[in-house]
XYZ file of C-alpha atoms in Angstrom:
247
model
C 0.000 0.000 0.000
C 1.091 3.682 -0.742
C 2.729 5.294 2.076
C 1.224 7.850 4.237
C 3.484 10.714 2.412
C 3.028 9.565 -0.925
C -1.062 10.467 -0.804
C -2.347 13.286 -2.799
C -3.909 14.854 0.089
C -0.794 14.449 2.649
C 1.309 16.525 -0.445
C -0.785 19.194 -1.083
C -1.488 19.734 2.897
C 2.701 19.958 3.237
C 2.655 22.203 0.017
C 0.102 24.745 1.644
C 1.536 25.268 4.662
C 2.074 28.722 5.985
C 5.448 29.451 7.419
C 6.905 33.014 8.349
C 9.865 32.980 6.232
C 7.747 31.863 2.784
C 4.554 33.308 3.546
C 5.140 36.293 1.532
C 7.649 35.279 -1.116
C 5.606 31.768 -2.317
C 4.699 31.807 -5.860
C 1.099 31.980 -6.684
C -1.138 31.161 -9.066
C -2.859 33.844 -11.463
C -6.660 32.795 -10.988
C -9.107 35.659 -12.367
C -11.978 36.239 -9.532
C -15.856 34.602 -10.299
C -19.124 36.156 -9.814
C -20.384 36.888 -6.303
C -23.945 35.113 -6.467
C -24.811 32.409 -9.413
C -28.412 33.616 -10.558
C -30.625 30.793 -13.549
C -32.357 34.044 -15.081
C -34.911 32.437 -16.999
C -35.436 29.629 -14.424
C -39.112 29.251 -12.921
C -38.891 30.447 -8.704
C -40.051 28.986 -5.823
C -40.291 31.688 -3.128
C -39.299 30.168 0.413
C -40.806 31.445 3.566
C -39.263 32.877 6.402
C -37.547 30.211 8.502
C -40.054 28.650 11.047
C -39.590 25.979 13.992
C -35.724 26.840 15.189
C -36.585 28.415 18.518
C -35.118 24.768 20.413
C -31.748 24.994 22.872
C -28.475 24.414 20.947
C -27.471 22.361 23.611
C -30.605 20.119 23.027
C -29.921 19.800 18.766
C -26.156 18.938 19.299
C -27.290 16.404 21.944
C -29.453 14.477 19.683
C -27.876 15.498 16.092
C -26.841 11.841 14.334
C -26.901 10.502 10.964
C -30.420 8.906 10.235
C -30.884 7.197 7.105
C -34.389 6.109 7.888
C -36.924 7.737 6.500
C -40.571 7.751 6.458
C -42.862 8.412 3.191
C -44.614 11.220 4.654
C -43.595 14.733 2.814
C -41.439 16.986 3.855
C -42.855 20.758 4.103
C -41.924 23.591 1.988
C -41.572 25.639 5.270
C -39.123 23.309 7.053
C -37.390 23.263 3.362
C -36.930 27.125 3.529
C -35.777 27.075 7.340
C -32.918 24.153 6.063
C -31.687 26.385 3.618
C -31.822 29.603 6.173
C -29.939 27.263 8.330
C -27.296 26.705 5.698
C -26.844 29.913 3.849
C -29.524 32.124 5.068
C -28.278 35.653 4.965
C -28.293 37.734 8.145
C -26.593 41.435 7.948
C -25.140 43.115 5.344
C -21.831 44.511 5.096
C -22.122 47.220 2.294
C -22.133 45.013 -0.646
C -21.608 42.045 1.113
C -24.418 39.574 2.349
C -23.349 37.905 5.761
C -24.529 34.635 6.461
C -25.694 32.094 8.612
C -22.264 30.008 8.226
C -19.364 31.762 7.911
C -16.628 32.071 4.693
C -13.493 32.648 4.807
C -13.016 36.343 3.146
C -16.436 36.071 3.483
C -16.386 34.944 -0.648
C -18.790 32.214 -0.320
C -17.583 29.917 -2.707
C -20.089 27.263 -2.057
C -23.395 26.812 -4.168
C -26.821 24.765 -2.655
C -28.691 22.503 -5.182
C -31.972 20.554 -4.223
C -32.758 17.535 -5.765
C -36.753 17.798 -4.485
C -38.295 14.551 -4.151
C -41.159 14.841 -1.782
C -41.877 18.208 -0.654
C -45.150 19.689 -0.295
C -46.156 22.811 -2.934
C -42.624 22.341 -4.393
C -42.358 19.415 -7.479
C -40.139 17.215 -8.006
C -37.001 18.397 -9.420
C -33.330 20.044 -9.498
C -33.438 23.276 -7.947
C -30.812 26.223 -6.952
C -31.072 28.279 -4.261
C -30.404 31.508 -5.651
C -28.822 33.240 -2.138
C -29.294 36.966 -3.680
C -33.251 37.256 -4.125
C -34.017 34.149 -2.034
C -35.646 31.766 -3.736
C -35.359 27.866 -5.184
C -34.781 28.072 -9.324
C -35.996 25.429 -10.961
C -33.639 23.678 -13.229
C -35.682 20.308 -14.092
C -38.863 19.002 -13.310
C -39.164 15.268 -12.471
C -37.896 12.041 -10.823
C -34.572 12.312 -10.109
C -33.928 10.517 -6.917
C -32.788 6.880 -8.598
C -29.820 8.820 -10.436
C -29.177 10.872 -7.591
C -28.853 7.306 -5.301
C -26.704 5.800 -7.820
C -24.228 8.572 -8.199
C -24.383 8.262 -4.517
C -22.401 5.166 -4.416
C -25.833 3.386 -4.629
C -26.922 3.942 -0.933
C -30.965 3.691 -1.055
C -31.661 5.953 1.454
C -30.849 8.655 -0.757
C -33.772 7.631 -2.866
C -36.051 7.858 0.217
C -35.424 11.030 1.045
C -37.630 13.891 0.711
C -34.755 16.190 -0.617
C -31.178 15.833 -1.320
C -29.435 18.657 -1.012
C -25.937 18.935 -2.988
C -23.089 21.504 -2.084
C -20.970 22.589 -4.950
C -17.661 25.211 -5.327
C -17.282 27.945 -7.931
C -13.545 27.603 -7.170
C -12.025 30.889 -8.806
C -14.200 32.890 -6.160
C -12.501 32.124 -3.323
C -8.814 30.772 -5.331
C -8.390 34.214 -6.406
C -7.810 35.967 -3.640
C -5.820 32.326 -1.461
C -4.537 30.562 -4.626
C -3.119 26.600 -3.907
C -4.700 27.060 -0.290
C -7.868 27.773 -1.023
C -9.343 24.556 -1.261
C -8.865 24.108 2.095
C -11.129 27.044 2.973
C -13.724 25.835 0.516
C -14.114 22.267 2.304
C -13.875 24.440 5.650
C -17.142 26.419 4.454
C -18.858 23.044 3.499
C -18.276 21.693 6.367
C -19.954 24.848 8.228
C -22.656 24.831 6.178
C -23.716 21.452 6.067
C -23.583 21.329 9.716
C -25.727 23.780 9.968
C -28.404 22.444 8.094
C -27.908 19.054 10.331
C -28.518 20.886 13.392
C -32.009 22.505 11.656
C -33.069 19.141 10.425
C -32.603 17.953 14.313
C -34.962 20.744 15.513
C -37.233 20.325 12.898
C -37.341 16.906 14.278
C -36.549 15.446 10.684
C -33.685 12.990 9.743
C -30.299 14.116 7.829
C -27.151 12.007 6.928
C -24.298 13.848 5.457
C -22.822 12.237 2.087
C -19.165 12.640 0.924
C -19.309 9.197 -1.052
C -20.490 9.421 -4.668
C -19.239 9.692 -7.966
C -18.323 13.200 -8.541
C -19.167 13.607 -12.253
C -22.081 11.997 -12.463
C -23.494 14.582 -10.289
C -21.647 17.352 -12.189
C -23.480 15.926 -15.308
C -26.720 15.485 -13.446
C -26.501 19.490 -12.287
C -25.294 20.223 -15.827
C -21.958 21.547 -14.107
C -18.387 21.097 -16.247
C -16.940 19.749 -12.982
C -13.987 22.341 -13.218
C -15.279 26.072 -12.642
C -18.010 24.461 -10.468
C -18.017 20.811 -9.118
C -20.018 18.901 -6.505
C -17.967 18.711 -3.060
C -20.523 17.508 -0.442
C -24.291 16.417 -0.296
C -26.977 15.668 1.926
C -29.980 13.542 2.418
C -33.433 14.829 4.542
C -36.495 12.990 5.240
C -39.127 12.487 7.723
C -37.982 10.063 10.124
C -39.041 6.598 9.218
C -39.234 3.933 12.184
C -35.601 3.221 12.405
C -34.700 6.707 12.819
């Protein structure tokens, strides 16, 4: 087996490494900035309502928070979907231009996008969505079905099929690579990590089940979001449900 310092990931955290004498004098890369906010223009919107149902005790949500891949047939509501997303990347203040949010970013760049893949969700169809952070609101990519594909890409685990939603975290890299270059990607898996606890902790208050999901086939969710997989490409996911029995 490959040795510990011969891993991809073990190189490029030795490579990224801040030190005082070559903090200022490393080489970096020449990346041109992206857009602050990704906006479908001619998509059909979903409006989501204020968020609803989070006045619970942190303590009690991190108490109880665990993976639960369980999950009931009942629907999921559009208000506990719009209090999810709050959760995630709701914004909160602004700072002149810049919308603060719920989880924070480092430069506050925001580099990560949210995708739903709806499945069972009251007043919302089935679909691919995009939650467009600027004029808050879910933009409909494509209507239908998608929660076989969305299981398969997912390393086949079922329980991604039963969920009401699937939510899918993606990075417009250049946004936050231009200003941090080769050590950016760590911030960007930082602010996925932020925000998809965040939305873990919300399920747990709404009293729904959530499982994180960093197994699946990266391109075959690219292709299924229509993304080229290197401006933008998947980095995390999500399944949500009302909990079934089990959970």
């Amino acid at each position: 087996m490959p040795d510990l310092k011969e891993s991809l990931g073990y190189r490029y955290l030795q490579e990224t490494k801040f030190s005082r004498e070559t903090i200022m004098s490393r080489p970096r890369p020449r990346v041109g900035p992206g857009a602050q906010f990704k906006v479908y223009d001619r998509a059909p919107v979903f409006e989501l309502p204020d968020p609803q149902g989070l006045e619970v005790f942190l303590s009690d949500v991190l108490q109880s928070r665990r993976s639960r891949r369980t999950y009931a047939s009942r629907t999921v509501t559009r208000e506990q979907v719009g209090a999810l997303l709050w959760a995630a990347q709701g914004v909160t203040a602004m700072a002149g231009r810049l919308k603060l949010r719920t989880s924070p970013s480092a430069g506050g760049l925001y580099p990560v996008e949210t995708y739903a893949v709806i499945q069972n969700v009251t007043g919302i169809p089935p679909g691919l969505y995009h939650l467009n952070v600027r004029d808050w609101c879910l933009e409909q990519l494509q209507q239908g079905d998608f929660s076989a594909r969305v299981a398969q890409a997912g390393l086949g685990q079922g329980f991604m099929a039963q969920a009401g939603l699937n939510v899918i975290w993606t990075s417009i890299l250049r946004r936050n690579m231009a200003k941090y270059g080769h050590r950016g990607l760590r911030y960007v898996f930082l602010d996925a990590g932020h925000i998809c606890q965040n939305l873990l902790l919300a399920a747990e208050a709404l009293s729904l089940g959530a499982c994180a999901v960093g197994a699946f086939f990266d391109d075959e969710l690219n292709a299924l979001l229509d993304l080229d997989g290197q401006e933008e490409s998947v980095i995390y996911s999500a399944s949500v449900g009302v909990l079934g029995r089990e959970g």
